[in-house]
Each structure stands twice: as structure tokens, then as C-alpha cells.
Tab-separated table of C-alpha atoms in Angstrom:
chain	number	residue	atom	x	y	z
A	786	UNK	CA	18.333	-24.258	1.181
A	787	UNK	CA	17.063	-21.735	3.794
A	788	UNK	CA	20.251	-22.141	6.179
A	789	UNK	CA	22.697	-21.805	3.006
A	790	UNK	CA	20.499	-18.967	1.942
A	791	UNK	CA	21.380	-17.411	4.969
A	792	UNK	CA	25.415	-17.806	5.702
A	793	UNK	CA	24.825	-15.869	1.686
A	794	UNK	CA	22.149	-13.127	3.179
A	795	UNK	CA	21.599	-12.983	6.934
A	796	UNK	CA	19.571	-10.038	6.285
A	797	UNK	CA	17.423	-12.410	3.452
A	798	UNK	CA	13.632	-11.440	4.883
A	799	UNK	CA	11.991	-13.753	3.701
A	800	UNK	CA	14.365	-16.887	4.339
A	801	UNK	CA	13.881	-16.101	7.570
A	802	UNK	CA	10.120	-16.253	7.351
A	803	UNK	CA	9.800	-19.162	5.517
A	804	UNK	CA	12.703	-21.425	7.752
A	805	UNK	CA	10.510	-20.480	10.755
A	806	UNK	CA	7.231	-21.283	8.749
A	807	UNK	CA	9.348	-25.035	7.944
A	808	UNK	CA	10.385	-25.008	11.964
A	809	UNK	CA	7.057	-24.605	12.895
A	810	UNK	CA	5.786	-27.351	11.417
A	811	UNK	CA	7.632	-29.524	12.787
A	812	UNK	CA	6.970	-28.611	15.751
A	813	UNK	CA	10.367	-26.339	16.558
A	814	UNK	CA	8.954	-24.018	18.304
A	815	UNK	CA	12.308	-21.949	19.374
A	816	UNK	CA	13.650	-22.248	16.554
A	817	UNK	CA	10.024	-20.634	14.515
A	818	UNK	CA	10.098	-17.838	16.849
A	819	UNK	CA	13.954	-16.816	16.886
A	820	UNK	CA	13.771	-16.666	12.905
A	821	UNK	CA	10.639	-15.122	13.552
A	822	UNK	CA	12.088	-12.565	15.043
A	823	UNK	CA	14.199	-11.921	12.132
A	824	UNK	CA	11.458	-11.879	9.454
A	825	UNK	CA	9.986	-8.604	8.582
A	826	UNK	CA	7.075	-10.292	6.821
A	827	UNK	CA	3.522	-8.578	8.108
A	828	UNK	CA	2.278	-12.185	9.531
A	829	UNK	CA	5.869	-12.705	11.362
A	830	UNK	CA	4.496	-10.158	14.406
A	831	UNK	CA	1.822	-12.290	14.907
A	832	UNK	CA	3.409	-15.814	14.989
A	833	UNK	CA	5.978	-14.378	17.287
A	834	UNK	CA	3.084	-14.048	19.742
A	835	UNK	CA	1.727	-17.832	19.144
A	836	UNK	CA	5.130	-18.652	19.449
A	837	UNK	CA	5.892	-17.372	22.841
A	838	UNK	CA	2.147	-18.420	23.664
A	839	UNK	CA	3.216	-22.455	22.315
A	840	UNK	CA	6.360	-21.886	24.520
A	841	UNK	CA	3.992	-20.913	27.746
A	842	UNK	CA	6.430	-17.634	27.802
A	843	UNK	CA	3.179	-15.665	29.349
A	844	UNK	CA	5.896	-12.600	30.474
A	845	UNK	CA	7.294	-11.946	26.977
A	846	UNK	CA	4.514	-12.470	25.320
A	847	UNK	CA	2.060	-9.530	27.047
A	848	UNK	CA	5.227	-7.791	26.839
A	849	UNK	CA	5.806	-7.990	22.980
A	850	UNK	CA	1.202	-7.508	22.954
A	851	UNK	CA	1.644	-4.280	24.800
A	852	UNK	CA	4.233	-3.149	22.319
A	853	UNK	CA	2.228	-4.168	19.074
A	854	UNK	CA	-0.806	-2.780	20.695
A	855	UNK	CA	1.041	0.807	20.540
A	856	UNK	CA	3.388	-0.072	16.699
A	857	UNK	CA	0.729	-1.939	15.291
A	858	UNK	CA	-3.155	-1.862	16.746
A	859	UNK	CA	-4.474	-2.835	13.543
A	860	UNK	CA	-2.880	-5.876	12.729
A	861	UNK	CA	-6.360	-9.333	12.122
A	862	UNK	CA	-3.420	-11.717	12.568
A	863	UNK	CA	-2.504	-9.792	16.225
A	864	UNK	CA	-5.564	-9.635	16.771
A	865	UNK	CA	-6.913	-13.461	16.440
A	866	UNK	CA	-4.112	-14.750	18.650
A	867	UNK	CA	-4.974	-12.123	21.894
A	868	UNK	CA	-8.911	-12.539	21.269
A	869	UNK	CA	-7.551	-16.435	21.955
A	870	UNK	CA	-5.680	-16.827	24.769
A	871	UNK	CA	-7.977	-13.653	25.958
A	872	UNK	CA	-10.574	-15.773	26.355
A	873	UNK	CA	-8.105	-19.646	28.112
A	874	UNK	CA	-6.945	-17.034	30.617
A	875	UNK	CA	-11.010	-15.688	31.292
A	876	UNK	CA	-9.132	-12.056	31.326
A	877	UNK	CA	-9.681	-9.382	28.692
A	878	UNK	CA	-8.937	-8.695	25.654
A	879	UNK	CA	-6.047	-5.450	25.376
A	880	UNK	CA	-5.808	-5.230	21.816
A	881	UNK	CA	-8.128	-2.785	20.350
A	882	UNK	CA	-9.310	-3.920	16.882
A	883	UNK	CA	-11.645	-6.560	17.721
A	884	UNK	CA	-12.022	-7.585	21.288
A	885	UNK	CA	-14.991	-10.184	20.631
A	886	UNK	CA	-14.910	-11.338	17.021
A	887	UNK	CA	-17.288	-13.649	17.630
A	888	UNK	CA	-19.773	-10.545	18.523
A	889	UNK	CA	-19.923	-8.888	14.276
A	890	UNK	CA	-21.389	-12.358	12.277
A	891	UNK	CA	-24.347	-11.358	10.449
A	892	UNK	CA	-25.962	-12.921	8.813
A	893	UNK	CA	-27.727	-11.425	5.383
A	894	UNK	CA	-30.577	-13.845	3.181
A	895	UNK	CA	-29.467	-11.817	-0.809
A	896	UNK	CA	-31.764	-14.713	-2.426
A	897	UNK	CA	-34.216	-12.505	-3.363
A	898	UNK	CA	-31.824	-10.390	-5.249
A	899	UNK	CA	-32.146	-10.097	-9.253
A	900	UNK	CA	-28.454	-12.863	-9.488
A	901	UNK	CA	-30.070	-16.136	-11.307
A	902	UNK	CA	-28.035	-18.601	-9.012
A	903	UNK	CA	-28.710	-21.410	-11.984
A	904	UNK	CA	-26.614	-18.999	-14.700
A	905	UNK	CA	-23.887	-17.823	-11.503
A	906	UNK	CA	-23.332	-21.377	-11.234
A	907	UNK	CA	-23.093	-22.378	-14.631
A	908	UNK	CA	-20.570	-19.687	-15.332
A	909	UNK	CA	-18.826	-20.522	-12.218
A	910	UNK	CA	-17.925	-24.223	-13.345
A	911	UNK	CA	-16.100	-22.673	-16.634
A	912	UNK	CA	-13.566	-21.089	-13.977
A	913	UNK	CA	-9.734	-23.046	-13.757
A	914	UNK	CA	-9.687	-24.787	-11.137
A	915	UNK	CA	-7.461	-27.028	-8.749
A	916	UNK	CA	-8.374	-30.218	-6.614
A	917	UNK	CA	-7.390	-29.729	-3.116
A	918	UNK	CA	-5.479	-26.459	-3.841
A	919	UNK	CA	-1.652	-26.166	-1.905
A	920	UNK	CA	-1.276	-24.011	0.631
A	921	UNK	CA	-5.359	-23.177	1.521
A	922	UNK	CA	-7.273	-25.195	3.849
A	923	UNK	CA	-9.812	-26.422	1.182
A	924	UNK	CA	-10.105	-30.368	1.714
A	925	UNK	CA	-11.548	-32.811	-0.612
A	926	UNK	CA	-12.493	-30.305	-2.833
A	927	UNK	CA	-11.846	-27.999	-6.017
A	928	UNK	CA	-11.120	-24.515	-5.172
A	929	UNK	CA	-10.502	-21.971	-8.433
A	930	UNK	CA	-7.483	-20.007	-9.385
A	931	UNK	CA	-7.292	-16.412	-9.099
A	932	UNK	CA	-9.706	-13.765	-8.468
A	933	UNK	CA	-12.970	-15.157	-8.975
A	934	UNK	CA	-14.170	-11.603	-9.388
A	935	UNK	CA	-11.553	-10.688	-12.085
A	936	UNK	CA	-13.389	-12.478	-14.911
A	937	UNK	CA	-16.076	-11.644	-17.238
A	938	UNK	CA	-18.973	-13.270	-16.261
A	939	UNK	CA	-22.353	-10.752	-16.130
A	940	UNK	CA	-23.300	-13.165	-13.039
A	941	UNK	CA	-20.119	-13.058	-11.342
A	942	UNK	CA	-20.229	-8.780	-11.538
A	943	UNK	CA	-23.714	-8.935	-10.454
A	944	UNK	CA	-22.546	-10.763	-8.032
A	945	UNK	CA	-20.246	-8.384	-6.660
A	946	UNK	CA	-22.553	-5.766	-6.797
A	947	UNK	CA	-24.527	-7.839	-3.946
A	948	UNK	CA	-20.986	-8.530	-1.933
A	949	UNK	CA	-20.386	-4.794	-2.138
A	950	UNK	CA	-24.269	-3.672	-0.832
A	951	UNK	CA	-23.950	-6.164	2.021
A	952	UNK	CA	-19.998	-4.825	3.021
A	953	UNK	CA	-22.294	-1.206	3.251
A	954	UNK	CA	-25.330	-2.611	4.979
A	955	UNK	CA	-22.411	-4.548	7.582
A	956	UNK	CA	-20.473	-1.524	8.136
A	957	UNK	CA	-23.626	0.797	9.158
A	958	UNK	CA	-24.811	-2.035	11.192
A	959	UNK	CA	-21.807	-1.817	13.720
A	960	UNK	CA	-21.153	1.688	13.567
A	961	UNK	CA	-21.682	2.239	16.623
A	962	UNK	CA	-19.361	0.331	17.922
A	963	UNK	CA	-16.086	2.093	18.774
A	964	UNK	CA	-12.672	-0.754	18.449
A	965	UNK	CA	-10.783	-0.581	15.711
A	966	UNK	CA	-12.232	-2.460	13.324
A	967	UNK	CA	-15.018	-0.141	12.765
A	968	UNK	CA	-13.706	2.653	13.418
A	969	UNK	CA	-10.051	2.266	10.655
A	970	UNK	CA	-12.245	1.084	8.201
A	971	UNK	CA	-10.338	1.605	5.301
A	972	UNK	CA	-12.080	4.221	2.376
A	973	UNK	CA	-11.704	1.989	-0.092
A	974	UNK	CA	-12.348	-1.683	-1.647
A	975	UNK	CA	-10.926	-4.319	-3.453
A	976	UNK	CA	-12.429	-7.477	-3.355
A	977	UNK	CA	-10.998	-10.975	-3.721
A	978	UNK	CA	-13.059	-14.029	-3.970
A	979	UNK	CA	-12.900	-17.581	-5.436
A	980	UNK	CA	-14.873	-20.819	-5.651
A	981	UNK	CA	-15.150	-23.511	-3.830
A	982	UNK	CA	-16.792	-26.469	-4.538
A	983	UNK	CA	-16.896	-29.928	-1.708
A	984	UNK	CA	-17.243	-33.323	-2.271
A	985	UNK	CA	-18.477	-35.641	0.383
A	986	UNK	CA	-17.054	-35.347	3.898
A	987	UNK	CA	-15.083	-32.213	1.783
A	988	UNK	CA	-14.446	-29.394	4.391
A	989	UNK	CA	-11.801	-25.872	4.971
A	990	UNK	CA	-9.854	-26.163	8.026
A	991	UNK	CA	-10.444	-23.145	10.736
A	992	UNK	CA	-8.075	-20.146	9.499
A	993	UNK	CA	-8.626	-16.442	9.227
A	994	UNK	CA	-7.682	-13.865	6.134
A	995	UNK	CA	-5.009	-11.738	8.087
A	996	UNK	CA	-4.219	-9.439	4.963
A	997	UNK	CA	-8.525	-8.702	4.565
A	998	UNK	CA	-10.287	-6.658	6.905
A	999	UNK	CA	-14.030	-8.061	6.353
A	1000	UNK	CA	-14.482	-12.277	4.910
A	1001	UNK	CA	-17.502	-13.634	4.022
A	1002	UNK	CA	-19.443	-16.782	2.361
A	1003	UNK	CA	-21.521	-16.462	-0.489
A	1004	UNK	CA	-23.437	-20.195	-0.032
A	1005	UNK	CA	-24.112	-21.520	-3.870
A	1006	UNK	CA	-25.670	-24.541	-3.756
A	1007	UNK	CA	-25.871	-26.593	-0.669
A	1008	UNK	CA	-26.932	-30.593	-0.574
A	1009	UNK	CA	-30.057	-31.288	-0.334
A	1010	UNK	CA	-30.420	-33.971	2.368
A	1011	UNK	CA	-28.560	-32.195	5.372
A	1012	UNK	CA	-29.540	-32.578	8.820
A	1013	UNK	CA	-29.176	-29.573	11.290
A	1014	UNK	CA	-26.388	-27.039	10.432
A	1015	UNK	CA	-24.698	-29.397	8.448
A	1016	UNK	CA	-22.275	-27.755	5.982
A	1017	UNK	CA	-22.717	-24.605	7.387
A	1018	UNK	CA	-19.819	-21.893	7.591
A	1019	UNK	CA	-18.933	-22.547	11.782
A	1020	UNK	CA	-17.286	-19.910	14.050
A	1021	UNK	CA	-14.991	-20.146	16.534
A	1022	UNK	CA	-11.894	-18.473	18.756
A	1023	UNK	CA	-9.436	-21.621	17.869
A	1024	UNK	CA	-7.186	-21.524	14.730
A	1025	UNK	CA	-3.768	-21.573	13.653
A	1026	UNK	CA	-3.208	-25.061	16.153
A	1027	UNK	CA	-3.226	-22.796	19.494
A	1028	UNK	CA	-2.768	-24.673	21.999
A	1029	UNK	CA	-5.932	-25.106	24.183
A	1030	UNK	CA	-5.876	-25.123	27.747
């Protein structure tokens, strides 16, 4: 169907992007690369890099990345693949947005705020949710639909304010770092959130949020019988099934 659509309109950018992702999902990387190059989706420039890395086209990878450093210096998905490949190759990361992402992890305990966790849990449970919501990282769990912070519950409004305060503390904590992630920090905050409730053995696949500037997680409830760091958020440079050298 996508190929037929491109016969009718070869400049249909969204179809190029969808077809590229379809080829990528079945391992047809060369065909995926061809269509990612023709797509104008904001993610496609990073996916070109990912395909070039997968195909071991090192020279073209470096040239494309060098070009992006100049014309697209704030792309979070480009930053992710660049940091990963630099780590795999034991080389310097040329993409200045956030050269060492694992240095920018911050943990806070907001449990002593006036937020009523029982009330928050009750209100969140009233929101519509879907089991294994399509096109999300959630596996064996319920995922709320839409933006959590557009609901009309006071408890969620309090949580939103707490998170915004934590974002400000986060920015101040890392303010002396001279990288694009900090120096080009957005002047306005638009908070998007959702709730995931996992069953036994439920998990979230590794992922990033390339359309967002900063990501985080707030734990509303944890299982009582856990060992060590079970159930905790795990950070890694590896994602999107990057090839491991």
C-alpha cells in the first residue's frame, strides 16, 4: 500500500517515513535507509545514522553526523546514537548536545511533600487505560491514554507542580555544564505524562523520548517484596536495537 501511494505521489514524505520504519522492522536496512533519506520527519535524520551504523557504513556515518553537528545540533535521537557509537568505538563523541548522557541522571525523593499518594493513586485509577497500549514501550501492563496532566484532579495538579519544581532544581543543579542540553534549555515548559501499571514480570522496553527535552519517572507505588534494585528505572546508552560491537 505504501509503495502504491508513492507511485501516485513520490514526494509523500509521511509514506516514505512509514515505509522506512516497516522495512527497518523486518531487517531490510538498505531499503529502510533509502526511504529515511527521502523522509522529512524530524526523527528520520537520526534513523539515517542508525541505519548507516547497522550497515557498517562508517565513512558515510561520520560524514552525515558531521553535517548534523552543524545544521541540527539539538536533535535528541541523534545525540543518543552518537553517544552510543562513540562508546562502542572508544572514541570522542562529536555531537555536543549531550556528550555523556549518563552524567545527567538525578534522583530526588519528593515523598515528604503535601501530596497525598493514596488520593493520587485513586484518581489515576479513574483515568482510561489500555493493556499493552500500541506503539508504547509498555509490556504486560496498563498505560493511560492521553496526557495525564490534562485531567481535572487536584492530586494530579499537585503532582504537576512538584515535577515542575523538580525540573527547575534539575536545571540549576547542572547549570554549570556547557553543552547544548543545558545552554539551549527551552524557555517554556510543556509537561506531558502518563501512568503505567505493570503486572508480574511486566516491564518497559528500552526507549527514549526524542520529542521531549527532559524525561523522568515518578514512582507512585512499588511492590512490597522486592530485592535490591528490582523494579527500578535502568539507564543505558543502548536502545532501538543498536548493534553491539
